[in-house]
Amino acid sequence: MNIKKVVVAGGGVLGSQIALQSSYCGFDVTIWLRSEGSIERAQPKLERFKNIYVQTLEAFKTDKSQYCRGLAKSPDISEEEIDELIENAKNGYESLTLTTSYEEAAEDADLVIEAIAEDPEQKIAFYQELAKYLPEKTIIVTNSSTLLPSMFAEYTGRPEKYLALHFANTIWANNTAEVMGHPGTNQKYYDEIVQFAEDINMVPLQLKKEQPGYILNSMLVPFLSAAEALYAMDVADPETIDKTWMLATGAPNGPFRILDVVGLVTAYNIVIMNPEVNNPDSIHAKIAAKLKEKIDKGETGINAGKGFYEY
Amino acid sequence: MNIKKVVVAGGGVLGSQIALQSSYCGFDVTIWLRSEGSIERAQPKLERFKNIYVQTLEAFKTDKSQYCRGLAKSPDISEEEIDELIENAKNGYESLTLTTSYEEAAEDADLVIEAIAEDPEQKIAFYQELAKYLPEKTIIVTNSSTLLPSMFAEYTGRPEKYLALHFANTIWANNTAEVMGHPGTNQKYYDEIVQFAEDINMVPLQLKKEQPGYILNSMLVPFLSAAEALYAMDVADPETIDKTWMLATGAPNGPFRILDVVGLVTAYNIVIMNPEVNNPDSIHAKIAAKLKEKIDKGETGINAGKGFYEY
């Protein structure tokens, strides 16, 4: 199959980035949004990301450290080629179609990338309504971070053409895309999505099985929890824990620097999902209490200017 | 207190490195060994490590990437200063005293660094015998990776002067030293050990409480276990898992590259310590089976030339 028309459902942080990245790479992109209000909120995000693409490419002309693999597969490109890419960013942005109509979005769609809220009811309602208008050929992928494709496959009307394609924030720089099917996904469509990920300058990371948390969060969550436990038990301070990890593994960041990027509210929400948190003597309860203390002070991470570190 | 005479008990890989590093940095070092056979086995190790110090320093003269913080606290040193350090390595090696006598080792010792086998009975017997000869002033530290100082404090005859100082392999390059007391350790001696660690070019990493696995292994073990689980459940292959971690966190190595360095036998021994391993349906049993398969083929890691990767 030849993917041409891509529909991105949802204009949040990730949805906007996925839409712009796909149109930057030459796809015909329509963004489906729930309401006129969602369209108004999506527009400034799209413009902001377009400006980041243009500015990053301009800066790359004189500073090779500005290279982002999502913007160009190789750093060895001429100034003329960079100018072409800047045109791609501008034209990609201009060519985006925003609509609230299922019918308009679905018409002749080759691929739908669902990036709406992490709410199973909303996702099911979206898939069921969309199924009424979609042609048979359309592949649907979900960008869900926390929910599994097998939870939704039957509602799409095409379980064999449904799987997950999971992006990371700042898609132009962190250009990984985890590709994960459910037991009913047909390998043919899985392979097409791997190809599509490459076509939009992503590094496809292939999962052979459905796995909550995909690959990255399956490792990141226990790693960060172990670091949080050392801190909550007062074994060592965050700076010492980070220094230990960085010196021993050569990593550029330790767990508390990563937690500042992830955000302490997200870290807190992950901890309180554990039923053990209700036992006040549990390590989970102690971690939750320590994180809550910082959140209550507004020290929620890098976006707040302060988390475990100051920014 | 002013530490002058340092006794290293044990001439294994770590014991040899700790002894040489301490004499390289100007301490008067005696190595206590169990038998004449142990002395014969320790000597070539000491010579080999001395040669590595000399060769690394020579190479550093023309190639700044050879810098190791264990050999010089700053990379900004002149060729004359490097020549002095080479002399320190040679003189440090020559000045080492090797003995099987508790009495000779204990005489006027300021610090004993215990780096004998990870066997509680052997450690207890060593501490009890040593206590008969040691002056009151002597501080004792253990380099144990897996046992806690509180298990042995009472056998040393000086619990307040007993704590852990935990080194990493290739001490001249990986120069972290985790400092950890037990509840009865006196802060004064803890602080002296922090100073001693700095004096032998280590980066002291201070633990405020006793913690099995110290800081590093408390994070590394759950992190590696999570990666092993993805592999054992056939969610993704080791290369994909490593690539995911490296791309997402900027780390130079992923978990399977780290496992090749740690060694698959060590990883296997950690997994089988979990009682869950006896349930064949458990993830621990599946990890153990996958590791055993590779160990049986001789693919035990970087030292064998092959583990998850080829070397």
Coordinates of C-alpha atoms in Angstrom, one line a residue:
Chain A
M1 CA 0.0 0.0 0.0
N2 CA 1.0 3.5 -0.6
I3 CA 0.1 5.9 2.3
K4 CA -0.8 9.3 1.1
K5 CA -3.5 10.8 3.2
V6 CA -2.8 10.8 6.9
V7 CA -5.4 11.8 9.5
V8 CA -4.2 12.8 13.0
A9 CA -7.0 12.7 15.5
G10 CA -6.3 15.1 18.4
G11 CA -4.4 18.4 18.5
G12 CA -2.6 18.1 21.8
V13 CA 1.1 18.4 22.3
L14 CA 1.8 15.0 20.6
G15 CA -1.0 15.2 18.1
S16 CA 0.2 18.6 16.8
Q17 CA 3.8 17.3 16.5
I18 CA 2.8 14.1 14.7
A19 CA 0.7 16.1 12.2
L20 CA 3.4 18.6 11.5
Q21 CA 6.1 16.0 11.2
S22 CA 4.0 13.9 8.7
S23 CA 3.2 16.9 6.5
Y24 CA 6.9 18.1 6.8
C25 CA 7.8 14.7 5.3
G26 CA 5.4 15.1 2.4
F27 CA 2.2 13.5 3.5
D28 CA -1.2 15.0 2.9
V29 CA -2.3 15.6 6.5
T30 CA -5.8 16.3 8.0
I31 CA -6.2 17.0 11.7
W32 CA -9.5 15.8 13.1
L33 CA -10.5 17.8 16.2
R34 CA -13.5 17.4 18.5
S35 CA -14.8 21.0 18.4
E36 CA -14.1 24.5 17.0
G37 CA -12.6 25.2 20.4
S38 CA -10.1 22.4 19.9
I39 CA -9.2 23.9 16.5
E40 CA -8.5 27.3 18.1
R41 CA -6.3 25.6 20.8
A42 CA -4.4 23.5 18.2
Q43 CA -3.5 26.4 15.8
P44 CA -1.0 28.2 18.0
K45 CA 0.7 24.9 18.9
L46 CA 1.1 24.0 15.2
E47 CA 2.5 27.4 14.5
R48 CA 4.9 27.2 17.5
F49 CA 6.2 23.8 16.4
K50 CA 6.6 25.0 12.8
N51 CA 8.7 27.9 14.0
I52 CA 10.8 25.5 16.1
Y53 CA 11.4 23.5 12.9
V54 CA 12.4 26.6 10.9
Q55 CA 14.6 28.0 13.7
T56 CA 16.4 24.7 14.4
L57 CA 17.1 24.3 10.7
E58 CA 18.4 27.9 10.4
A59 CA 20.6 27.4 13.4
F60 CA 21.9 24.1 12.0
K61 CA 23.4 26.0 9.0
T62 CA 26.1 27.4 11.3
D63 CA 26.0 25.1 14.4
K64 CA 26.1 21.4 13.6
S65 CA 25.2 20.6 17.3
Q66 CA 21.7 21.7 16.4
Y67 CA 21.2 18.6 14.3
C68 CA 17.9 16.8 14.9
R69 CA 17.4 13.4 13.2
G70 CA 13.7 14.0 12.9
L71 CA 14.4 17.0 10.6
A72 CA 17.0 15.3 8.3
K73 CA 18.1 11.7 8.2
S74 CA 21.8 12.7 7.8
P75 CA 23.7 15.7 9.2
D76 CA 25.7 15.9 5.9
I77 CA 23.5 18.2 4.0
S78 CA 24.2 21.4 2.1
E79 CA 22.8 24.9 2.8
E80 CA 20.6 24.5 -0.3
E81 CA 19.2 21.3 1.1
I82 CA 18.5 22.9 4.4
D83 CA 16.7 25.7 2.6
E84 CA 14.5 23.1 1.0
L85 CA 13.7 21.6 4.3
I86 CA 12.8 25.0 5.7
E87 CA 10.4 25.3 2.8
N88 CA 9.0 21.8 3.6
A89 CA 8.3 23.0 7.2
K90 CA 6.5 26.1 6.0
N91 CA 4.6 24.3 3.2
G92 CA 3.8 21.4 5.5
Y93 CA 2.4 23.8 8.1
E94 CA 0.4 25.7 5.4
S95 CA -1.0 22.5 3.9
L96 CA -2.5 21.2 7.1
T97 CA -6.3 20.7 7.0
L98 CA -8.1 21.1 10.3
T99 CA -11.7 19.7 10.6
T100 CA -14.3 18.6 13.1
S101 CA -16.0 16.4 10.5
Y102 CA -15.6 12.7 10.7
E103 CA -16.7 12.4 7.1
E104 CA -14.2 14.9 5.7
A105 CA -11.4 13.3 7.8
A106 CA -12.3 9.7 6.8
E107 CA -12.6 10.3 3.1
D108 CA -10.0 8.4 1.2
A109 CA -7.8 8.2 4.4
D110 CA -4.9 5.7 4.2
L111 CA -3.8 6.0 7.8
V112 CA -5.5 7.4 11.0
I113 CA -3.2 8.2 13.9
E114 CA -5.3 8.5 17.0
A115 CA -3.8 10.8 19.6
I116 CA -6.8 11.8 21.6
A117 CA -7.1 11.8 25.5
E118 CA -6.0 8.7 27.4
D119 CA -9.7 7.9 28.3
P120 CA -10.9 4.5 27.2
E121 CA -14.5 5.8 26.8
Q122 CA -13.5 8.7 24.6
K123 CA -11.3 6.4 22.5
I124 CA -14.1 3.8 22.0
A125 CA -16.6 6.4 21.0
F126 CA -14.2 7.9 18.5
Y127 CA -13.3 4.6 16.9
Q128 CA -17.0 3.6 16.7
E129 CA -18.1 6.8 15.1
L130 CA -15.1 6.9 12.7
A131 CA -15.8 3.3 11.6
K132 CA -19.0 4.6 10.0
Y133 CA -17.1 6.7 7.5
L134 CA -13.7 5.1 6.9
P135 CA -12.9 3.2 3.7
E136 CA -11.9 -0.4 4.1
K137 CA -8.2 0.3 3.3
T138 CA -7.5 2.6 6.2
I139 CA -5.0 1.5 8.8
I140 CA -5.5 2.9 12.3
V141 CA -2.8 3.4 14.9
T142 CA -3.0 4.6 18.4
N143 CA -0.4 6.8 20.1
S144 CA -1.6 5.8 23.6
S145 CA 1.1 5.6 26.2
T146 CA -0.8 3.7 28.8
L147 CA -3.5 1.7 27.1
L148 CA -3.2 -1.4 25.0
P149 CA -4.4 -1.8 21.4
S150 CA -6.2 -5.0 22.4
M151 CA -8.5 -3.0 24.5
F152 CA -9.9 -1.2 21.4
A153 CA -9.3 -3.4 18.5
E154 CA -12.9 -4.7 18.2
Y155 CA -14.3 -1.1 18.2
T156 CA -12.3 -0.1 15.1
G157 CA -14.2 -2.4 12.8
R158 CA -10.8 -3.6 11.4
P159 CA -8.8 -5.3 14.2
E160 CA -6.3 -6.7 11.7
K161 CA -5.4 -3.1 10.5
Y162 CA -5.1 -1.7 14.0
L163 CA -1.9 -1.4 16.1
A164 CA 0.0 1.1 18.2
L165 CA 2.6 3.7 17.0
H166 CA 3.9 5.4 20.0
F167 CA 5.9 8.7 19.7
A168 CA 8.0 10.6 22.2
N169 CA 7.6 14.3 23.0
T170 CA 9.7 16.7 20.9
I171 CA 9.3 14.3 18.0
W172 CA 11.8 16.2 15.8
A173 CA 14.6 15.5 18.3
N174 CA 13.5 12.4 20.1
N175 CA 12.5 10.6 17.0
T176 CA 11.8 7.1 18.3
A177 CA 8.5 5.4 17.4
E178 CA 7.6 2.2 19.2
V179 CA 5.5 -0.1 16.9
M180 CA 3.3 -2.6 18.7
G181 CA 0.5 -4.8 17.5
H182 CA -2.2 -6.7 19.4
P183 CA -2.6 -10.5 18.9
G184 CA -5.0 -9.8 16.0
T185 CA -2.8 -7.4 14.0
N186 CA -1.9 -8.6 10.6
Q187 CA 1.9 -8.5 10.0
K188 CA 1.4 -6.9 6.6
Y189 CA -0.1 -3.7 8.2
Y190 CA 2.5 -3.8 11.0
D191 CA 5.2 -3.7 8.3
E192 CA 3.6 -0.8 6.5
I193 CA 3.5 1.2 9.7
V194 CA 7.2 0.4 10.3
Q195 CA 7.8 1.8 6.8
F196 CA 5.7 4.8 7.5
A197 CA 7.6 5.6 10.7
E198 CA 10.8 5.5 8.6
D199 CA 9.2 7.7 6.0
I200 CA 8.5 10.4 8.6
N201 CA 12.2 10.3 9.8
M202 CA 11.4 8.2 12.9
V203 CA 13.5 5.3 14.2
P204 CA 11.0 2.5 14.4
L205 CA 11.4 0.3 17.5
Q206 CA 9.6 -3.0 16.9
L207 CA 7.8 -4.9 19.6
K208 CA 7.0 -8.5 18.8
K209 CA 4.2 -8.6 21.4
E210 CA 1.8 -6.4 23.2
Q211 CA 3.5 -5.0 26.3
P212 CA 2.1 -2.4 28.8
G213 CA 4.6 0.5 28.9
Y214 CA 6.1 -0.6 25.6
I215 CA 9.9 -1.0 25.7
L216 CA 11.0 2.3 27.2
N217 CA 8.6 2.7 30.1
S218 CA 8.9 -1.0 31.0
M219 CA 12.5 -0.1 31.9
L220 CA 12.2 3.5 32.9
V221 CA 9.4 3.0 35.5
P222 CA 11.2 0.4 37.6
F223 CA 14.5 2.3 37.2
L224 CA 13.0 5.6 38.4
S225 CA 11.0 3.8 41.2
A226 CA 14.3 2.3 42.5
A227 CA 15.9 5.7 42.6
E228 CA 12.8 7.3 44.2
A229 CA 12.9 4.5 46.9
L230 CA 16.5 5.4 47.7
Y231 CA 15.5 9.0 48.1
A232 CA 12.3 8.3 50.0
M233 CA 14.1 6.0 52.5
D234 CA 16.7 8.7 52.9
V235 CA 19.6 6.5 51.8
A236 CA 21.2 9.2 49.8
D237 CA 20.3 12.6 48.3
P238 CA 19.2 13.0 44.7
E239 CA 22.5 14.6 43.6
T240 CA 24.5 11.7 45.0
I241 CA 22.1 9.2 43.4
D242 CA 22.4 10.9 40.0
K243 CA 26.2 11.2 40.3
T244 CA 26.5 7.5 41.1
W245 CA 24.4 6.5 38.0
M246 CA 26.2 8.9 35.7
L247 CA 29.7 7.9 36.8
A248 CA 29.0 4.2 36.7
T249 CA 27.2 4.0 33.4
G250 CA 28.4 7.1 31.5
A251 CA 24.9 8.3 31.1
P252 CA 24.4 12.1 30.6
N253 CA 21.6 12.2 33.2
G254 CA 20.7 10.5 36.4
P255 CA 17.2 9.4 37.5
F256 CA 16.3 12.7 39.3
R257 CA 17.3 14.8 36.3
I258 CA 15.1 12.5 34.2
L259 CA 12.2 12.8 36.7
D260 CA 12.4 16.6 36.3
V261 CA 11.9 16.2 32.6
V262 CA 9.1 13.6 33.0
G263 CA 7.5 15.8 35.6
L264 CA 6.9 15.0 39.3
V265 CA 3.1 15.0 38.8
T266 CA 3.4 12.1 36.3
A267 CA 5.8 10.3 38.6
Y268 CA 3.3 10.8 41.5
N269 CA 0.4 9.5 39.4
I270 CA 2.4 6.4 38.5
V271 CA 3.3 5.7 42.2
I272 CA -0.3 6.1 43.4
M273 CA -1.5 3.6 40.8
N274 CA 0.1 0.9 43.0
P275 CA -2.4 -0.5 45.6
E276 CA 0.4 -0.7 48.1
V277 CA 0.3 3.1 48.4
N278 CA -2.6 2.7 50.8
N279 CA -0.3 1.1 53.4
P280 CA 1.4 4.1 55.1
D281 CA 4.5 1.9 55.9
S282 CA 5.0 0.9 52.3
I283 CA 7.8 2.3 50.3
H284 CA 5.2 3.5 47.7
A285 CA 3.4 5.5 50.4
K286 CA 6.8 7.1 51.4
I287 CA 7.6 7.9 47.8
A288 CA 4.2 9.4 47.2
A289 CA 4.5 11.6 50.3
K290 CA 7.9 12.9 49.3
L291 CA 6.8 13.7 45.8
K292 CA 3.6 15.3 47.0
E293 CA 5.6 17.6 49.3
K294 CA 7.5 18.9 46.3
I295 CA 4.4 19.1 44.1
D296 CA 2.6 21.2 46.8
K297 CA 5.5 23.6 46.7
G298 CA 5.2 23.9 43.0
E299 CA 8.5 22.1 42.4
T300 CA 7.1 19.9 39.7
G301 CA 10.1 19.7 37.3
I302 CA 11.8 21.4 34.5
N303 CA 8.7 23.1 33.2
A304 CA 8.1 24.8 36.5
G305 CA 11.7 26.0 36.7
K306 CA 12.4 23.8 39.7
G307 CA 12.1 20.1 40.5
F308 CA 14.9 18.2 42.1
Y309 CA 17.1 20.8 40.4
E310 CA 16.7 24.5 39.6
Y311 CA 16.4 25.6 35.9
Chain B
M1 CA 43.6 10.9 62.4
N2 CA 46.2 10.7 59.7
I3 CA 46.0 7.5 57.7
K4 CA 49.5 6.2 56.7
K5 CA 49.6 2.5 56.8
V6 CA 46.8 0.8 54.8
V7 CA 46.3 -3.0 54.9
V8 CA 44.4 -4.6 52.0
A9 CA 43.1 -8.1 52.9
G10 CA 42.7 -10.2 49.7
G11 CA 44.6 -10.2 46.4
G12 CA 41.7 -10.8 44.0
V13 CA 40.8 -8.5 41.2
L14 CA 39.5 -5.7 43.4
G15 CA 41.9 -6.3 46.3
S16 CA 44.9 -5.9 43.9
Q17 CA 43.5 -2.8 42.4
I18 CA 42.7 -1.1 45.7
A19 CA 46.2 -1.9 47.0
L20 CA 48.0 -0.6 44.0
Q21 CA 45.7 2.5 43.8
S22 CA 46.5 3.3 47.5
S23 CA 50.2 2.9 47.1
Y24 CA 50.1 4.9 43.8
C25 CA 48.6 7.7 45.9
G26 CA 51.4 7.6 48.5
F27 CA 50.1 5.3 51.2
D28 CA 52.2 2.7 52.8
V29 CA 50.4 -0.5 51.7
T30 CA 50.6 -4.1 53.0
I31 CA 48.5 -6.8 51.3
W32 CA 47.5 -9.6 53.6
L33 CA 46.9 -12.9 51.9
R34 CA 45.7 -16.3 53.2
S35 CA 48.5 -18.4 51.9
E36 CA 51.8 -18.5 49.9
G37 CA 49.6 -19.7 47.0
S38 CA 47.5 -16.5 47.3
I39 CA 50.7 -14.5 47.2
E40 CA 51.8 -16.2 44.0
R41 CA 48.4 -15.6 42.4
A42 CA 48.3 -11.9 43.5
Q43 CA 51.8 -11.0 42.1
P44 CA 51.0 -11.2 38.4
K45 CA 47.8 -9.3 38.9
L46 CA 49.6 -6.5 40.7
E47 CA 52.2 -6.3 37.9
R48 CA 49.6 -6.3 35.2
F49 CA 47.7 -3.5 36.9
K50 CA 50.9 -1.5 37.4
N51 CA 51.6 -1.9 33.6
I52 CA 48.1 -0.7 32.8
Y53 CA 48.7 2.4 35.0
V54 CA 52.1 3.1 33.3
Q55 CA 50.8 2.5 29.7
T56 CA 47.6 4.6 30.3
L57 CA 49.7 7.5 31.6
E58 CA 52.2 7.2 28.7
A59 CA 49.3 7.1 26.2
F60 CA 47.7 10.1 27.9
K61 CA 50.7 12.3 26.9
T62 CA 49.6 12.3 23.3
D63 CA 46.0 11.2 23.5
K64 CA 43.8 13.2 25.9
S65 CA 41.0 10.7 25.5
Q66 CA 43.1 8.2 27.6
Y67 CA 42.5 10.3 30.7
C68 CA 41.4 8.4 33.8
R69 CA 40.3 10.3 36.9
G70 CA 41.7 7.6 39.2
L71 CA 45.2 8.4 37.9
A72 CA 45.1 12.2 38.1
K73 CA 42.4 14.4 39.5
S74 CA 42.7 16.8 36.6
P75 CA 43.4 16.2 33.0
D76 CA 45.4 19.5 32.8
I77 CA 48.8 18.2 33.7
S78 CA 52.2 18.7 32.1
E79 CA 54.4 16.0 30.6
E80 CA 56.7 16.3 33.6
E81 CA 53.8 15.8 36.0
I82 CA 52.8 12.7 34.0
D83 CA 56.3 11.4 34.3
E84 CA 56.1 11.8 38.1
L85 CA 52.8 9.9 38.1
I86 CA 54.5 7.1 36.1
E87 CA 57.2 7.0 38.8
N88 CA 54.5 6.8 41.5
A89 CA 53.0 3.8 39.8
K90 CA 56.4 2.1 39.6
N91 CA 57.4 3.0 43.1
G92 CA 53.9 2.2 44.5
Y93 CA 54.1 -1.3 42.9
E94 CA 57.7 -1.8 44.2
S95 CA 56.8 -0.7 47.7
L96 CA 53.9 -3.1 48.3
T97 CA 54.5 -5.6 51.1
L98 CA 52.8 -9.0 50.8
T99 CA 52.4 -11.1 53.8
T100 CA 50.4 -14.0 55.3
S101 CA 51.0 -12.9 58.8
Y102 CA 48.2 -11.2 60.7
E103 CA 50.7 -9.8 63.2
E104 CA 52.8 -8.2 60.5
A105 CA 49.8 -6.8 58.7
A106 CA 48.1 -5.5 61.9
E107 CA 51.2 -3.7 63.3
D108 CA 50.5 0.0 63.5
A109 CA 47.8 -0.3 60.8
D110 CA 45.6 2.8 60.4
L111 CA 43.2 1.3 58.0
V112 CA 42.3 -2.3 57.0
I113 CA 40.4 -2.7 53.7
E114 CA 38.8 -6.1 53.7
A115 CA 38.4 -7.5 50.1
I116 CA 38.3 -11.2 50.7
A117 CA 35.7 -13.7 49.4
E118 CA 32.0 -12.9 49.7
D119 CA 31.6 -15.7 52.2
P120 CA 30.2 -14.6 55.7
E121 CA 32.1 -17.4 57.5
Q122 CA 35.4 -16.5 56.0
K123 CA 34.9 -12.9 56.7
I124 CA 33.9 -13.5 60.4
A125 CA 36.9 -15.8 60.9
F126 CA 39.2 -13.1 59.4
Y127 CA 37.8 -10.3 61.5
Q128 CA 38.0 -12.4 64.7
E129 CA 41.6 -13.4 64.1
L130 CA 42.7 -9.9 63.0
A131 CA 41.1 -8.3 66.1
K132 CA 43.7 -10.1 68.3
Y133 CA 46.5 -8.1 66.7
L134 CA 45.1 -4.8 65.6
P135 CA 45.8 -1.6 67.6
E136 CA 42.8 0.3 68.9
K137 CA 43.1 3.1 66.4
T138 CA 42.6 1.0 63.3
I139 CA 39.5 1.6 61.1
I140 CA 38.2 -1.4 59.2
V141 CA 36.2 -1.1 56.0
T142 CA 34.7 -3.9 53.9
N143 CA 34.6 -3.8 50.1
S144 CA 31.7 -6.4 50.1
S145 CA 29.2 -5.9 47.3
T146 CA 26.5 -8.1 48.6
L147 CA 26.8 -8.3 52.4
L148 CA 26.0 -5.6 54.9
P149 CA 28.5 -4.2 57.5
S150 CA 25.9 -4.8 60.3
M151 CA 26.3 -8.5 59.7
F152 CA 30.0 -8.3 60.8
A153 CA 30.3 -5.3 63.0
E154 CA 30.4 -7.2 66.3
Y155 CA 33.1 -9.5 65.1
T156 CA 35.6 -6.7 64.4
G157 CA 35.9 -5.7 68.1
R158 CA 35.4 -2.1 67.0
P159 CA 31.9 -1.7 65.5
E160 CA 32.1 2.1 65.7
K161 CA 35.2 2.1 63.5
Y162 CA 33.7 -0.3 61.0
L163 CA 31.9 0.5 57.8
A164 CA 31.8 -0.3 54.0
L165 CA 33.9 1.3 51.3
H166 CA 32.7 -0.2 48.0
F167 CA 34.9 0.1 44.9
A168 CA 34.1 -0.6 41.2
N169 CA 36.2 -2.8 38.9
T170 CA 38.9 -0.9 36.9
I171 CA 39.3 1.4 39.8
W172 CA 41.6 3.8 38.0
A173 CA 38.9 4.5 35.4
N174 CA 35.7 3.8 37.3
N175 CA 36.7 5.7 40.4
T176 CA 33.5 5.7 42.4
A177 CA 33.6 4.6 46.1
E178 CA 30.4 4.1 47.9
V179 CA 30.7 4.9 51.6
M180 CA 28.2 3.2 53.9
G181 CA 28.0 2.7 57.6
H182 CA 25.9 0.4 59.8
P183 CA 23.8 1.9 62.6
G184 CA 26.7 1.7 65.0
T185 CA 29.3 3.4 62.9
N186 CA 30.7 6.6 64.4
Q187 CA 30.4 9.6 62.0
K188 CA 34.0 10.6 62.8
Y189 CA 35.4 7.5 61.2
Y190 CA 32.8 7.7 58.4
D191 CA 34.2 11.1 57.6
E192 CA 37.7 9.9 57.7
I193 CA 36.9 7.2 55.2
V194 CA 35.3 9.8 52.9
Q195 CA 38.5 11.8 53.1
F196 CA 40.7 8.7 52.5
A197 CA 38.6 7.9 49.4
E198 CA 39.3 11.4 48.1
D199 CA 43.0 11.0 48.9
I200 CA 43.2 7.9 46.6
N201 CA 41.5 9.8 43.8
M202 CA 38.1 8.2 44.2
V203 CA 34.7 10.1 44.1
P204 CA 33.2 9.2 47.4
L205 CA 29.4 8.6 47.1
Q206 CA 27.9 8.9 50.6
L207 CA 25.1 6.7 51.8
K208 CA 23.2 8.0 54.9
K209 CA 21.9 4.5 55.7
E210 CA 22.7 0.9 55.3
Q211 CA 21.3 -0.3 52.0
P212 CA 21.7 -3.7 50.4
G213 CA 23.2 -3.1 46.9
Y214 CA 24.3 0.3 47.9
I215 CA 23.2 3.1 45.5
L216 CA 24.3 1.7 42.2
N217 CA 23.1 -1.9 42.4
S218 CA 19.8 -0.8 44.0
M219 CA 19.0 0.9 40.6
L220 CA 21.0 -1.3 38.2
V221 CA 19.5 -4.6 39.3
P222 CA 15.8 -3.6 38.8
F223 CA 16.7 -1.8 35.6
L224 CA 18.6 -4.9 34.2
S225 CA 15.8 -7.2 35.4
A226 CA 13.2 -5.2 33.5
A227 CA 15.2 -5.4 30.3
E228 CA 15.8 -9.2 30.9
A229 CA 12.1 -9.6 31.3
L230 CA 11.3 -7.9 27.9
Y231 CA 13.9 -10.3 26.3
A232 CA 12.7 -13.4 28.1
M233 CA 9.0 -12.7 27.2
D234 CA 10.2 -12.2 23.6
V235 CA 8.7 -8.6 23.5
A236 CA 11.8 -7.4 21.6
D237 CA 15.3 -8.4 20.8
P238 CA 18.3 -7.1 22.8
E239 CA 19.5 -4.8 20.1
T240 CA 16.1 -3.1 19.9
I241 CA 15.8 -2.8 23.7
D242 CA 19.3 -1.3 23.9
K243 CA 18.6 1.1 21.0
T244 CA 15.4 2.3 22.7
W245 CA 17.2 3.0 25.9
M246 CA 20.1 4.8 24.3
L247 CA 17.9 6.9 22.0
A248 CA 15.5 7.9 24.7
T249 CA 18.0 8.7 27.5
G250 CA 21.2 9.5 25.6
A251 CA 23.1 6.8 27.5
P252 CA 26.1 5.4 25.7
N253 CA 25.0 1.8 26.4
G254 CA 21.8 -0.1 26.8
P255 CA 21.0 -2.8 29.4
F256 CA 22.3 -5.8 27.3
R257 CA 25.6 -4.1 26.6
I258 CA 25.9 -3.5 30.4
L259 CA 24.9 -7.1 31.0
D260 CA 27.8 -8.2 28.8
V261 CA 30.2 -6.2 31.0
V262 CA 28.6 -7.4 34.3
G263 CA 28.8 -10.9 32.9
L264 CA 25.9 -13.3 32.3
V265 CA 26.9 -15.6 35.1
T266 CA 26.5 -12.8 37.7
A267 CA 23.2 -11.8 36.1
Y268 CA 22.1 -15.5 36.3
N269 CA 23.2 -15.8 40.0
I270 CA 21.1 -12.7 40.8
V271 CA 18.0 -14.0 39.1
I272 CA 18.2 -17.4 40.8
M273 CA 18.4 -15.8 44.2
N274 CA 14.7 -14.9 43.8
P275 CA 12.5 -17.7 45.3
E276 CA 10.0 -17.1 42.4
V277 CA 12.5 -18.9 40.1
N278 CA 11.2 -22.2 41.3
N279 CA 7.8 -21.5 39.6
P280 CA 8.4 -22.4 36.0
D281 CA 5.7 -20.0 34.8
S282 CA 7.4 -17.0 36.6
I283 CA 9.2 -14.4 34.7
H284 CA 12.3 -15.1 36.8
A285 CA 12.3 -18.8 35.7
K286 CA 12.0 -17.6 32.1
I287 CA 14.9 -15.1 32.5
A288 CA 17.0 -17.8 34.2
A289 CA 16.4 -20.3 31.3
K290 CA 17.3 -17.7 28.6
L291 CA 20.5 -16.7 30.4
K292 CA 21.4 -20.4 31.1
E293 CA 21.1 -21.2 27.4
K294 CA 23.6 -18.6 26.6
I295 CA 26.0 -19.5 29.5
D296 CA 25.9 -23.1 28.4
K297 CA 27.1 -22.0 24.9
G298 CA 29.9 -20.1 26.5
E299 CA 28.4 -16.7 25.7
T300 CA 29.0 -15.2 29.1
G301 CA 29.8 -11.7 28.1
I302 CA 32.6 -9.4 27.1
N303 CA 35.4 -11.4 28.8
A304 CA 34.3 -14.5 26.8
G305 CA 34.4 -12.5 23.5
K306 CA 30.6 -13.0 23.1
G307 CA 27.5 -12.3 25.2
F308 CA 24.5 -10.5 23.7
Y309 CA 27.1 -9.0 21.3
E310 CA 30.3 -10.1 19.8
Y311 CA 33.6 -8.6 20.9

